[in-house]
């Protein structure tokens, strides 16, 4: 119902600074609706399997092998005007976890079929950075690497309703102070304000996330699964069904979510519930009234 809404993206936000934007996805054009979505997001160009135009590198299922498509992305990006925003959605390390026949004995794998595919994806990414490091734009580029969700795992931590969302976000900029590991709680919607902060973006913008490198913010995360809202803050997880709290967990002492401690810490629970309700209201208001861009956003 809201598919035609305006919304804020990195692509349309950076247009004011004359950034050219391109979206790369080695899958068959139309897969997951990416080619249509990037138009709504304001990208200048979509590159899919059709644009790649070499079927010998097709994996027979998802699209073009990562190793080949990563190199294609690097070569194409190096020809587009600067400054630019380039987004690459990869295909490997995903069911059915194929890898090219020539690498069947190269990777060790393990007790799960996906592990060889993960090694292949890592190999492809390494080769991409080797190639990109030789380009003139490399040293002036911020790379952000993340995932959409966790994969199959033998660790029960990554199969519960908290762990399935526990993915890393990596920021890399050559010769910068982005060094080390930060265990702060962040989420994918923090990427936009973080990236804009890194380039000192001078104008107002709409975002429900925060700059993840802002030390004054403690960080939070929200997701929605099985008709339940989940609100994460510091060590805690609150589950809310849209009308009432239904569960409360201490993720630090109980990472596998085995003990529902709802009612044991009213102050923290109620504070988290209030924040979650405010976020739900703000998000729904933006959707219903088509007010998710800075020029039109105003609460009644």
mmCIF file of C-alpha atoms in Angstrom:
data_model
loop_
_atom_site.group_PDB
_atom_site.id
_atom_site.type_symbol
_atom_site.label_atom_id
_atom_site.label_comp_id
_atom_site.label_asym_id
_atom_site.label_seq_id
_atom_site.Cartn_x
_atom_site.Cartn_y
_atom_site.Cartn_z
ATOM 1 C CA UNK A 1 0.000 0.000 0.000
ATOM 2 C CA UNK A 2 2.941 2.322 0.593
ATOM 3 C CA UNK A 3 5.082 1.217 -2.323
ATOM 4 C CA UNK A 4 4.832 4.600 -4.029
ATOM 5 C CA UNK A 5 5.828 6.548 -0.905
ATOM 6 C CA UNK A 6 8.814 8.854 -0.900
ATOM 7 C CA UNK A 7 11.570 7.800 1.484
ATOM 8 C CA UNK A 8 15.088 8.769 2.423
ATOM 9 C CA UNK A 9 17.997 6.761 1.031
ATOM 10 C CA UNK A 10 21.708 7.363 0.684
ATOM 11 C CA UNK A 11 21.235 7.592 -3.077
ATOM 12 C CA UNK A 12 18.652 10.374 -3.091
ATOM 13 C CA UNK A 13 20.225 12.187 -0.125
ATOM 14 C CA UNK A 14 23.663 12.374 -1.734
ATOM 15 C CA UNK A 15 22.273 13.822 -4.969
ATOM 16 C CA UNK A 16 22.519 17.276 -3.379
ATOM 17 C CA UNK A 17 26.296 16.768 -3.322
ATOM 18 C CA UNK A 18 26.322 15.526 -6.931
ATOM 19 C CA UNK A 19 27.024 11.887 -6.079
ATOM 20 C CA UNK A 20 26.452 9.386 -8.870
ATOM 21 C CA UNK A 21 24.838 6.189 -7.518
ATOM 22 C CA UNK A 22 24.891 2.624 -8.813
ATOM 23 C CA UNK A 23 23.425 -0.620 -7.472
ATOM 24 C CA UNK A 24 25.128 -3.925 -8.326
ATOM 25 C CA UNK A 25 23.419 -7.295 -7.981
ATOM 26 C CA UNK A 26 24.586 -10.348 -9.898
ATOM 27 C CA UNK A 27 21.163 -11.966 -9.762
ATOM 28 C CA UNK A 28 18.665 -12.248 -12.582
ATOM 29 C CA UNK A 29 17.130 -8.853 -13.272
ATOM 30 C CA UNK A 30 13.893 -8.540 -11.331
ATOM 31 C CA UNK A 31 15.010 -10.868 -8.525
ATOM 32 C CA UNK A 32 13.651 -9.618 -5.190
ATOM 33 C CA UNK A 33 12.392 -6.523 -6.973
ATOM 34 C CA UNK A 34 15.755 -4.792 -6.676
ATOM 35 C CA UNK A 35 15.673 -3.147 -10.090
ATOM 36 C CA UNK A 36 12.338 -1.503 -9.286
ATOM 37 C CA UNK A 37 13.298 -0.599 -5.743
ATOM 38 C CA UNK A 38 16.500 1.194 -6.712
ATOM 39 C CA UNK A 39 14.497 3.533 -8.932
ATOM 40 C CA UNK A 40 12.347 4.478 -5.956
ATOM 41 C CA UNK A 41 15.491 4.897 -3.854
ATOM 42 C CA UNK A 42 16.931 7.325 -6.381
ATOM 43 C CA UNK A 43 19.834 5.314 -7.769
ATOM 44 C CA UNK A 44 21.107 6.418 -11.157
ATOM 45 C CA UNK A 45 21.890 2.938 -12.510
ATOM 46 C CA UNK A 46 21.138 -0.721 -11.815
ATOM 47 C CA UNK A 47 23.578 -3.426 -12.904
ATOM 48 C CA UNK A 48 22.239 -6.996 -12.856
ATOM 49 C CA UNK A 49 22.849 -10.294 -14.612
ATOM 50 C CA UNK A 50 21.597 -8.797 -17.885
ATOM 51 C CA UNK A 51 24.111 -5.936 -17.785
ATOM 52 C CA UNK A 52 26.893 -8.366 -16.854
ATOM 53 C CA UNK A 53 26.155 -10.138 -20.154
ATOM 54 C CA UNK A 54 28.337 -13.235 -19.765
ATOM 55 C CA UNK A 55 26.349 -16.376 -19.051
ATOM 56 C CA UNK A 56 29.422 -18.588 -18.693
ATOM 57 C CA UNK A 57 29.780 -17.123 -15.175
ATOM 58 C CA UNK A 58 26.189 -17.992 -14.189
ATOM 59 C CA UNK A 59 26.007 -20.278 -11.127
ATOM 60 C CA UNK A 60 22.852 -21.994 -12.343
ATOM 61 C CA UNK A 61 20.710 -20.733 -9.498
ATOM 62 C CA UNK A 62 21.130 -17.281 -7.934
ATOM 63 C CA UNK A 63 23.142 -15.455 -10.569
ATOM 64 C CA UNK A 64 26.736 -14.596 -11.422
ATOM 65 C CA UNK A 65 29.464 -16.082 -9.233
ATOM 66 C CA UNK A 66 30.684 -13.596 -6.608
ATOM 67 C CA UNK A 67 34.329 -13.710 -7.640
ATOM 68 C CA UNK A 68 33.500 -12.708 -11.205
ATOM 69 C CA UNK A 69 30.809 -10.212 -10.309
ATOM 70 C CA UNK A 70 33.010 -8.491 -7.699
ATOM 71 C CA UNK A 71 35.653 -7.893 -10.348
ATOM 72 C CA UNK A 72 32.996 -6.618 -12.754
ATOM 73 C CA UNK A 73 31.772 -4.238 -10.032
ATOM 74 C CA UNK A 74 35.274 -2.911 -9.420
ATOM 75 C CA UNK A 75 35.902 -2.375 -13.141
ATOM 76 C CA UNK A 76 32.547 -0.663 -13.652
ATOM 77 C CA UNK A 77 32.829 1.569 -10.589
ATOM 78 C CA UNK A 78 36.241 2.705 -11.770
ATOM 79 C CA UNK A 79 34.596 4.120 -14.904
ATOM 80 C CA UNK A 80 31.740 6.042 -13.308
ATOM 81 C CA UNK A 81 32.087 9.698 -12.265
ATOM 82 C CA UNK A 82 33.209 10.704 -8.791
ATOM 83 C CA UNK A 83 31.993 11.220 -6.182
ATOM 84 C CA UNK A 84 29.907 8.046 -6.185
ATOM 85 C CA UNK A 85 27.838 5.737 -4.045
ATOM 86 C CA UNK A 86 28.039 2.081 -5.069
ATOM 87 C CA UNK A 87 26.011 -0.682 -3.445
ATOM 88 C CA UNK A 88 26.835 -4.361 -4.036
ATOM 89 C CA UNK A 89 24.441 -7.109 -2.961
ATOM 90 C CA UNK A 90 26.282 -10.434 -3.028
ATOM 91 C CA UNK A 91 25.002 -13.933 -3.790
ATOM 92 C CA UNK A 92 27.308 -16.480 -2.140
ATOM 93 C CA UNK A 93 27.152 -17.929 1.396
ATOM 94 C CA UNK A 94 23.469 -18.642 0.873
ATOM 95 C CA UNK A 95 21.423 -21.788 0.287
ATOM 96 C CA UNK A 96 22.076 -23.941 -1.721
ATOM 97 C CA UNK A 97 25.692 -22.893 -0.977
ATOM 98 C CA UNK A 98 27.184 -23.560 -4.399
ATOM 99 C CA UNK A 99 30.819 -22.810 -5.179
ATOM 100 C CA UNK A 100 32.523 -22.979 -8.604
ATOM 101 C CA UNK A 101 33.655 -26.455 -9.597
ATOM 102 C CA UNK A 102 37.270 -25.279 -9.893
ATOM 103 C CA UNK A 103 37.323 -24.516 -6.154
ATOM 104 C CA UNK A 104 35.736 -27.727 -4.873
ATOM 105 C CA UNK A 105 39.015 -28.828 -3.280
ATOM 106 C CA UNK A 106 40.418 -25.391 -2.445
ATOM 107 C CA UNK A 107 38.295 -24.688 0.637
ATOM 108 C CA UNK A 108 38.243 -26.876 3.733
ATOM 109 C CA UNK A 109 34.599 -26.372 4.654
ATOM 110 C CA UNK A 110 33.332 -28.196 7.723
ATOM 111 C CA UNK A 111 30.325 -29.984 9.144
ATOM 112 C CA UNK A 112 27.816 -27.686 7.421
ATOM 113 C CA UNK A 113 27.423 -27.296 3.633
ATOM 114 C CA UNK A 114 27.413 -23.506 3.851
ATOM 115 C CA UNK A 115 30.950 -23.283 5.247
ATOM 116 C CA UNK A 116 32.694 -23.809 1.913
ATOM 117 C CA UNK A 117 30.431 -21.151 0.445
ATOM 118 C CA UNK A 118 31.401 -18.738 3.223
ATOM 119 C CA UNK A 119 35.070 -19.390 2.497
ATOM 120 C CA UNK A 120 34.421 -18.744 -1.190
ATOM 121 C CA UNK A 121 32.624 -15.472 -0.416
ATOM 122 C CA UNK A 122 35.546 -14.387 1.753
ATOM 123 C CA UNK A 123 37.977 -15.324 -1.021
ATOM 124 C CA UNK A 124 35.959 -13.302 -3.551
ATOM 125 C CA UNK A 125 35.868 -10.308 -1.222
ATOM 126 C CA UNK A 126 39.626 -10.512 -0.672
ATOM 127 C CA UNK A 127 40.253 -10.515 -4.414
ATOM 128 C CA UNK A 128 37.900 -7.543 -4.792
ATOM 129 C CA UNK A 129 39.898 -5.502 -2.296
ATOM 130 C CA UNK A 130 43.141 -6.493 -3.966
ATOM 131 C CA UNK A 131 41.812 -5.095 -7.234
ATOM 132 C CA UNK A 132 40.092 -2.057 -5.716
ATOM 133 C CA UNK A 133 43.227 -1.064 -3.793
ATOM 134 C CA UNK A 134 44.887 -0.299 -7.135
ATOM 135 C CA UNK A 135 42.180 2.186 -8.173
ATOM 136 C CA UNK A 136 42.536 5.941 -7.759
ATOM 137 C CA UNK A 137 39.295 6.187 -5.758
ATOM 138 C CA UNK A 138 40.246 3.543 -3.185
ATOM 139 C CA UNK A 139 41.973 5.680 -0.549
ATOM 140 C CA UNK A 140 39.130 8.181 -0.511
ATOM 141 C CA UNK A 141 36.358 5.620 -0.089
ATOM 142 C CA UNK A 142 34.410 4.415 2.931
ATOM 143 C CA UNK A 143 33.520 0.712 2.644
ATOM 144 C CA UNK A 144 30.605 -0.629 4.695
ATOM 145 C CA UNK A 145 30.096 -4.395 4.856
ATOM 146 C CA UNK A 146 27.126 -6.058 6.500
ATOM 147 C CA UNK A 147 24.583 -8.882 6.125
ATOM 148 C CA UNK A 148 20.816 -9.213 5.975
ATOM 149 C CA UNK A 149 20.642 -11.998 8.592
ATOM 150 C CA UNK A 150 22.654 -14.835 10.084
ATOM 151 C CA UNK A 151 23.094 -18.140 8.282
ATOM 152 C CA UNK A 152 22.762 -21.762 9.398
ATOM 153 C CA UNK A 153 24.698 -22.398 12.590
ATOM 154 C CA UNK A 154 25.459 -25.163 15.074
ATOM 155 C CA UNK A 155 25.428 -22.536 17.813
ATOM 156 C CA UNK A 156 21.928 -22.114 19.315
ATOM 157 C CA UNK A 157 22.758 -18.446 19.968
ATOM 158 C CA UNK A 158 22.301 -17.693 16.269
ATOM 159 C CA UNK A 159 18.986 -19.508 15.933
ATOM 160 C CA UNK A 160 16.948 -17.787 18.667
ATOM 161 C CA UNK A 161 14.868 -14.651 18.121
ATOM 162 C CA UNK A 162 17.741 -12.433 19.180
ATOM 163 C CA UNK A 163 20.678 -14.215 17.589
ATOM 164 C CA UNK A 164 19.183 -14.512 14.107
ATOM 165 C CA UNK A 165 19.602 -10.734 13.832
ATOM 166 C CA UNK A 166 23.092 -10.634 15.349
ATOM 167 C CA UNK A 167 25.202 -9.633 12.358
ATOM 168 C CA UNK A 168 28.368 -7.533 12.105
ATOM 169 C CA UNK A 169 28.671 -4.139 10.471
ATOM 170 C CA UNK A 170 32.206 -3.370 9.307
ATOM 171 C CA UNK A 171 33.447 0.115 8.453
ATOM 172 C CA UNK A 172 36.702 0.359 6.537
ATOM 173 C CA UNK A 173 38.425 3.423 5.193
ATOM 174 C CA UNK A 174 42.108 3.208 4.237
ATOM 175 C CA UNK A 175 44.445 5.339 6.372
ATOM 176 C CA UNK A 176 41.709 6.331 8.833
ATOM 177 C CA UNK A 177 41.106 6.024 12.564
ATOM 178 C CA UNK A 178 38.398 3.385 12.035
ATOM 179 C CA UNK A 179 40.377 0.752 13.924
ATOM 180 C CA UNK A 180 39.299 -1.895 16.426
ATOM 181 C CA UNK A 181 36.096 -3.590 17.554
ATOM 182 C CA UNK A 182 33.123 -1.760 19.053
ATOM 183 C CA UNK A 183 30.503 -3.901 20.786
ATOM 184 C CA UNK A 184 27.921 -1.125 20.860
ATOM 185 C CA UNK A 185 24.394 -2.193 19.908
ATOM 186 C CA UNK A 186 23.602 -0.857 16.423
ATOM 187 C CA UNK A 187 21.283 -1.717 13.535
ATOM 188 C CA UNK A 188 21.168 -1.429 9.755
ATOM 189 C CA UNK A 189 19.249 1.867 9.784
ATOM 190 C CA UNK A 190 22.278 3.367 11.567
ATOM 191 C CA UNK A 191 24.294 2.988 8.353
ATOM 192 C CA UNK A 192 22.760 6.037 6.644
ATOM 193 C CA UNK A 193 23.459 8.587 9.426
ATOM 194 C CA UNK A 194 26.887 7.049 10.047
ATOM 195 C CA UNK A 195 27.914 7.315 6.401
ATOM 196 C CA UNK A 196 26.608 10.886 6.129
ATOM 197 C CA UNK A 197 28.511 11.849 9.268
ATOM 198 C CA UNK A 198 31.715 10.394 7.813
ATOM 199 C CA UNK A 199 31.513 12.722 4.811
ATOM 200 C CA UNK A 200 30.399 15.695 6.946
ATOM 201 C CA UNK A 201 27.073 15.939 5.145
ATOM 202 C CA UNK A 202 25.992 19.574 5.649
ATOM 203 C CA UNK A 203 22.195 19.381 5.298
ATOM 204 C CA UNK A 204 19.294 18.027 7.407
ATOM 205 C CA UNK A 205 18.132 14.494 6.613
ATOM 206 C CA UNK A 206 15.455 12.063 7.790
ATOM 207 C CA UNK A 207 16.627 9.035 9.772
ATOM 208 C CA UNK A 208 15.281 6.864 12.572
ATOM 209 C CA UNK A 209 18.754 5.463 13.184
ATOM 210 C CA UNK A 210 21.790 7.101 14.757
ATOM 211 C CA UNK A 211 25.423 7.695 13.891
ATOM 212 C CA UNK A 212 26.868 4.490 15.315
ATOM 213 C CA UNK A 213 30.182 6.224 16.059
ATOM 214 C CA UNK A 214 28.511 8.854 18.273
ATOM 215 C CA UNK A 215 29.794 8.053 21.768
ATOM 216 C CA UNK A 216 26.923 10.020 23.363
ATOM 217 C CA UNK A 217 24.365 7.502 22.037
ATOM 218 C CA UNK A 218 23.974 4.126 23.752
ATOM 219 C CA UNK A 219 22.387 2.500 20.722
ATOM 220 C CA UNK A 220 19.230 0.487 20.205
ATOM 221 C CA UNK A 221 17.677 -1.862 17.659
ATOM 222 C CA UNK A 222 14.138 -2.752 16.587
ATOM 223 C CA UNK A 223 12.855 -5.618 14.495
ATOM 224 C CA UNK A 224 9.570 -7.380 13.840
ATOM 225 C CA UNK A 225 9.125 -11.136 13.549
ATOM 226 C CA UNK A 226 6.180 -13.505 13.942
ATOM 227 C CA UNK A 227 3.860 -10.525 14.596
ATOM 228 C CA UNK A 228 6.004 -9.409 17.516
ATOM 229 C CA UNK A 229 8.018 -6.222 17.876
ATOM 230 C CA UNK A 230 11.464 -6.695 19.438
ATOM 231 C CA UNK A 231 13.254 -3.772 21.073
ATOM 232 C CA UNK A 232 16.912 -4.167 22.030
ATOM 233 C CA UNK A 233 18.684 -1.761 24.364
ATOM 234 C CA UNK A 234 21.955 -2.402 26.218
ATOM 235 C CA UNK A 235 21.711 -5.918 27.724
ATOM 236 C CA UNK A 236 17.939 -6.289 27.371
ATOM 237 C CA UNK A 237 15.358 -7.471 24.872
ATOM 238 C CA UNK A 238 11.692 -6.502 25.173
ATOM 239 C CA UNK A 239 9.041 -8.303 23.112
ATOM 240 C CA UNK A 240 5.763 -6.471 22.453
ATOM 241 C CA UNK A 241 2.733 -7.780 20.560
ATOM 242 C CA UNK A 242 1.369 -4.375 19.590
ATOM 243 C CA UNK A 243 -0.773 -4.063 22.678
ATOM 244 C CA UNK A 244 1.226 -5.356 25.621
ATOM 245 C CA UNK A 245 4.634 -6.597 26.735
ATOM 246 C CA UNK A 246 4.877 -10.361 26.396
ATOM 247 C CA UNK A 247 8.513 -11.126 27.273
ATOM 248 C CA UNK A 248 11.641 -9.535 28.694
ATOM 249 C CA UNK A 249 15.129 -11.052 28.609
ATOM 250 C CA UNK A 250 18.622 -10.230 29.800
ATOM 251 C CA UNK A 251 20.628 -11.069 26.683
ATOM 252 C CA UNK A 252 23.944 -10.806 28.517
ATOM 253 C CA UNK A 253 23.231 -13.332 31.280
ATOM 254 C CA UNK A 254 20.774 -15.369 29.184
ATOM 255 C CA UNK A 255 21.931 -15.209 25.533
ATOM 256 C CA UNK A 256 19.767 -18.177 24.521
ATOM 257 C CA UNK A 257 16.605 -16.506 25.865
ATOM 258 C CA UNK A 258 15.630 -19.344 28.158
ATOM 259 C CA UNK A 259 14.263 -17.231 31.046
ATOM 260 C CA UNK A 260 11.465 -14.709 30.589
ATOM 261 C CA UNK A 261 11.953 -12.189 33.427
ATOM 262 C CA UNK A 262 8.953 -10.028 32.562
ATOM 263 C CA UNK A 263 7.800 -8.157 35.667
ATOM 264 C CA UNK A 264 11.114 -8.330 37.530
ATOM 265 C CA UNK A 265 12.442 -4.926 36.473
ATOM 266 C CA UNK A 266 9.473 -2.621 35.923
ATOM 267 C CA UNK A 267 11.532 0.562 35.574
ATOM 268 C CA UNK A 268 13.673 -0.726 32.693
ATOM 269 C CA UNK A 269 10.761 -2.577 31.036
ATOM 270 C CA UNK A 270 8.464 0.443 31.099
ATOM 271 C CA UNK A 271 11.165 2.777 29.793
ATOM 272 C CA UNK A 272 11.904 0.434 26.884
ATOM 273 C CA UNK A 273 8.192 -0.023 26.160
ATOM 274 C CA UNK A 274 7.689 3.749 26.036
ATOM 275 C CA UNK A 275 10.564 4.184 23.577
ATOM 276 C CA UNK A 276 9.361 1.326 21.395
ATOM 277 C CA UNK A 277 5.808 2.716 21.242
ATOM 278 C CA UNK A 278 7.207 6.105 20.256
ATOM 279 C CA UNK A 279 9.237 4.534 17.432
ATOM 280 C CA UNK A 280 6.243 2.531 16.192
ATOM 281 C CA UNK A 281 4.095 5.670 16.213
ATOM 282 C CA UNK A 282 6.741 7.702 14.411
ATOM 283 C CA UNK A 283 7.290 5.016 11.774
ATOM 284 C CA UNK A 284 3.583 4.421 11.141
ATOM 285 C CA UNK A 285 2.936 8.159 10.966
ATOM 286 C CA UNK A 286 5.648 8.458 8.329
ATOM 287 C CA UNK A 287 4.245 5.569 6.303
ATOM 288 C CA UNK A 288 0.574 6.496 6.455
ATOM 289 C CA UNK A 289 1.153 10.181 5.717
ATOM 290 C CA UNK A 290 4.032 9.712 3.261
ATOM 291 C CA UNK A 291 6.368 11.786 5.423
ATOM 292 C CA UNK A 292 9.694 9.939 5.437
ATOM 293 C CA UNK A 293 11.777 12.633 3.817
ATOM 294 C CA UNK A 294 13.083 15.690 5.601
ATOM 295 C CA UNK A 295 11.244 18.287 3.527
ATOM 296 C CA UNK A 296 7.822 16.897 4.385
ATOM 297 C CA UNK A 297 8.348 15.561 7.908
ATOM 298 C CA UNK A 298 6.302 17.277 10.575
ATOM 299 C CA UNK A 299 4.479 15.684 13.482
ATOM 300 C CA UNK A 300 0.954 17.016 14.110
#
